[in-house]
């Protein structure tokens, strides 16, 4: 499952779809382009309240999405203004992603990382926010990689090495990538 429709681009799908049995893309509303001919299932729902059966997916990918949960999504052509506390919204979304994932499934997540900040449509996660995200999943295992953009491109760093990173218009200076393995 692609929670947030980050994979919904021809180039990405061309590499990804042949390697999986099926792909369900969950996003708030239909997007300009979709590819049902590639046997992709599109579901238009809020990640905080999925109408999907328990234990449906072997893996869940949520890239560059959770930082928008509960915030104003009009920028993405969705008629959704701010909706509640974004921190609680992320907890709800994570619980839903865990619920629809099978036991032992893997969740792959990325979020902007650095100095905690919330704008009208995006937020940056700090170490406490990242710990809260992971705790909400109650994983059997968790792995974390922090990347920071610099003059040489993206480089692996640590939480302290990215703690002062900020969000620029349309991009983060640092990103946390998290791999969660659910209990089997």
XYZ file of C-alpha atoms in Angstrom:
184
model
C 0.000 0.000 0.000
C 1.187 3.483 -0.887
C -0.277 5.697 1.852
C -0.226 9.149 0.331
C 0.207 8.467 -3.400
C 3.923 9.252 -3.554
C 4.541 6.390 -5.977
C 1.831 7.522 -8.437
C 4.185 8.615 -11.233
C 4.875 6.647 -14.446
C 8.637 6.410 -13.907
C 8.290 5.165 -10.309
C 5.413 2.818 -11.088
C 7.314 1.367 -14.041
C 10.015 0.161 -11.662
C 7.814 -0.665 -8.699
C 4.707 -2.418 -10.070
C 6.534 -5.386 -11.702
C 8.053 -6.248 -8.310
C 4.810 -6.511 -6.291
C 1.723 -8.722 -6.483
C -0.585 -5.730 -6.215
C -0.525 -2.064 -5.302
C -3.172 -0.016 -3.559
C -2.686 3.742 -3.544
C -4.557 5.610 -0.798
C -4.971 9.364 -1.102
C -7.595 11.941 -0.154
C -9.093 12.479 -3.613
C -8.525 11.574 -7.268
C -5.391 13.088 -8.750
C -4.786 14.464 -12.222
C -3.250 11.167 -13.350
C -4.041 7.586 -12.413
C -3.007 4.277 -13.906
C -5.715 1.640 -13.306
C -4.602 -0.099 -16.517
C -1.468 -1.053 -14.560
C -3.765 -2.915 -12.144
C -3.348 -0.304 -9.440
C -6.231 0.059 -7.029
C -6.977 3.651 -5.989
C -8.715 4.326 -2.679
C -9.754 7.863 -1.734
C -9.797 8.093 2.041
C -8.286 9.898 4.994
C -5.357 7.936 6.462
C -6.766 8.578 9.934
C -9.932 6.555 9.247
C -9.367 3.880 6.606
C -12.246 1.732 5.426
C -9.894 -1.126 4.601
C -9.952 -4.571 6.206
C -7.461 -5.472 8.933
C -4.329 -7.370 7.868
C -4.640 -6.451 4.168
C -1.058 -5.552 3.180
C 2.401 -7.135 3.401
C 4.037 -3.702 3.286
C 2.981 -0.073 3.688
C 4.921 2.861 2.266
C 4.197 6.413 3.421
C 6.697 8.851 1.968
C 6.436 12.610 2.383
C 2.833 12.315 3.570
C 2.432 12.168 7.356
C 3.759 15.714 7.716
C 0.549 16.929 6.049
C -1.962 14.941 8.152
C -4.402 17.211 9.978
C -3.148 20.303 8.177
C -4.507 22.323 5.255
C -4.371 20.109 2.142
C -5.887 22.613 -0.300
C -2.419 23.081 -1.807
C -2.688 19.527 -3.124
C -6.002 20.184 -4.857
C -7.984 18.631 -2.039
C -10.829 20.543 -0.464
C -9.540 19.854 3.034
C -8.642 22.616 5.446
C -6.938 22.035 8.788
C -8.586 19.210 10.694
C -7.649 18.888 14.344
C -4.360 18.376 16.139
C -1.703 17.243 13.633
C 0.217 15.271 16.291
C -2.861 13.268 17.195
C -3.663 12.955 13.499
C -0.292 11.300 12.854
C -0.888 8.906 15.762
C -4.300 7.997 14.302
C -2.823 7.524 10.823
C -0.019 5.296 12.137
C -2.495 3.173 14.094
C -4.570 2.780 10.923
C -1.519 1.838 8.831
C -0.581 -0.773 11.424
C -4.146 -2.100 11.516
C -4.330 -2.652 7.748
C -0.833 -4.226 7.648
C -0.425 -7.956 8.217
C 1.478 -9.285 11.234
C 5.197 -9.091 10.482
C 4.647 -6.463 7.772
C 7.087 -3.662 7.110
C 6.177 0.027 7.210
C 8.490 2.449 5.403
C 7.996 6.092 6.364
C 9.710 9.383 5.625
C 9.052 12.781 7.195
C 10.861 16.135 7.299
C 13.209 16.211 10.281
C 14.866 18.983 12.265
C 13.662 21.888 14.379
C 9.999 21.178 15.222
C 7.764 23.510 13.288
C 4.181 23.504 12.034
C 3.029 25.606 9.110
C -0.423 25.733 7.581
C 0.165 22.740 5.255
C 3.313 20.960 6.498
C 5.235 20.265 9.682
C 8.772 19.238 10.619
C 9.299 16.378 13.092
C 11.930 16.658 15.802
C 13.327 13.736 17.821
C 10.369 13.681 20.230
C 7.884 13.698 17.340
C 9.765 10.868 15.640
C 9.818 8.850 18.878
C 6.051 9.437 19.203
C 5.481 8.256 15.626
C 7.443 5.043 16.237
C 5.783 4.416 19.614
C 2.338 4.763 18.010
C 3.162 1.782 15.764
C 4.370 -0.454 18.624
C 6.815 -2.187 16.266
C 8.810 -5.334 16.949
C 11.797 -3.611 15.331
C 12.562 -0.065 14.229
C 15.361 1.347 12.105
C 16.040 5.014 11.489
C 18.170 6.938 8.997
C 18.499 10.712 8.965
C 19.591 12.479 5.780
C 20.534 16.117 5.435
C 20.846 18.145 2.260
C 24.079 20.087 1.844
C 26.424 21.385 -0.872
C 27.406 17.799 -1.745
C 23.792 16.599 -1.939
C 22.023 14.330 0.558
C 24.247 12.752 3.217
C 23.559 10.439 6.138
C 23.737 12.221 9.471
C 22.471 11.830 13.030
C 19.601 13.378 14.941
C 21.956 15.966 16.480
C 23.461 16.609 13.043
C 20.046 17.575 11.682
C 18.430 19.030 14.815
C 18.615 22.589 13.461
C 17.349 21.728 9.957
C 14.371 23.726 8.725
C 11.725 23.511 6.047
C 12.117 25.659 2.968
C 9.279 26.292 0.524
C 8.550 22.824 -0.938
C 11.539 20.966 0.514
C 13.054 19.877 3.800
C 16.708 20.406 4.711
C 16.651 17.021 6.461
C 14.520 13.886 6.278
C 14.008 10.978 8.649
C 13.481 7.588 7.001
C 12.009 4.957 9.291
C 11.578 1.209 8.798
C 9.156 -0.426 11.205
C 8.658 -4.166 11.372
C 5.419 -5.166 13.026
C 5.172 -8.009 15.520
C 4.561 -11.354 13.824
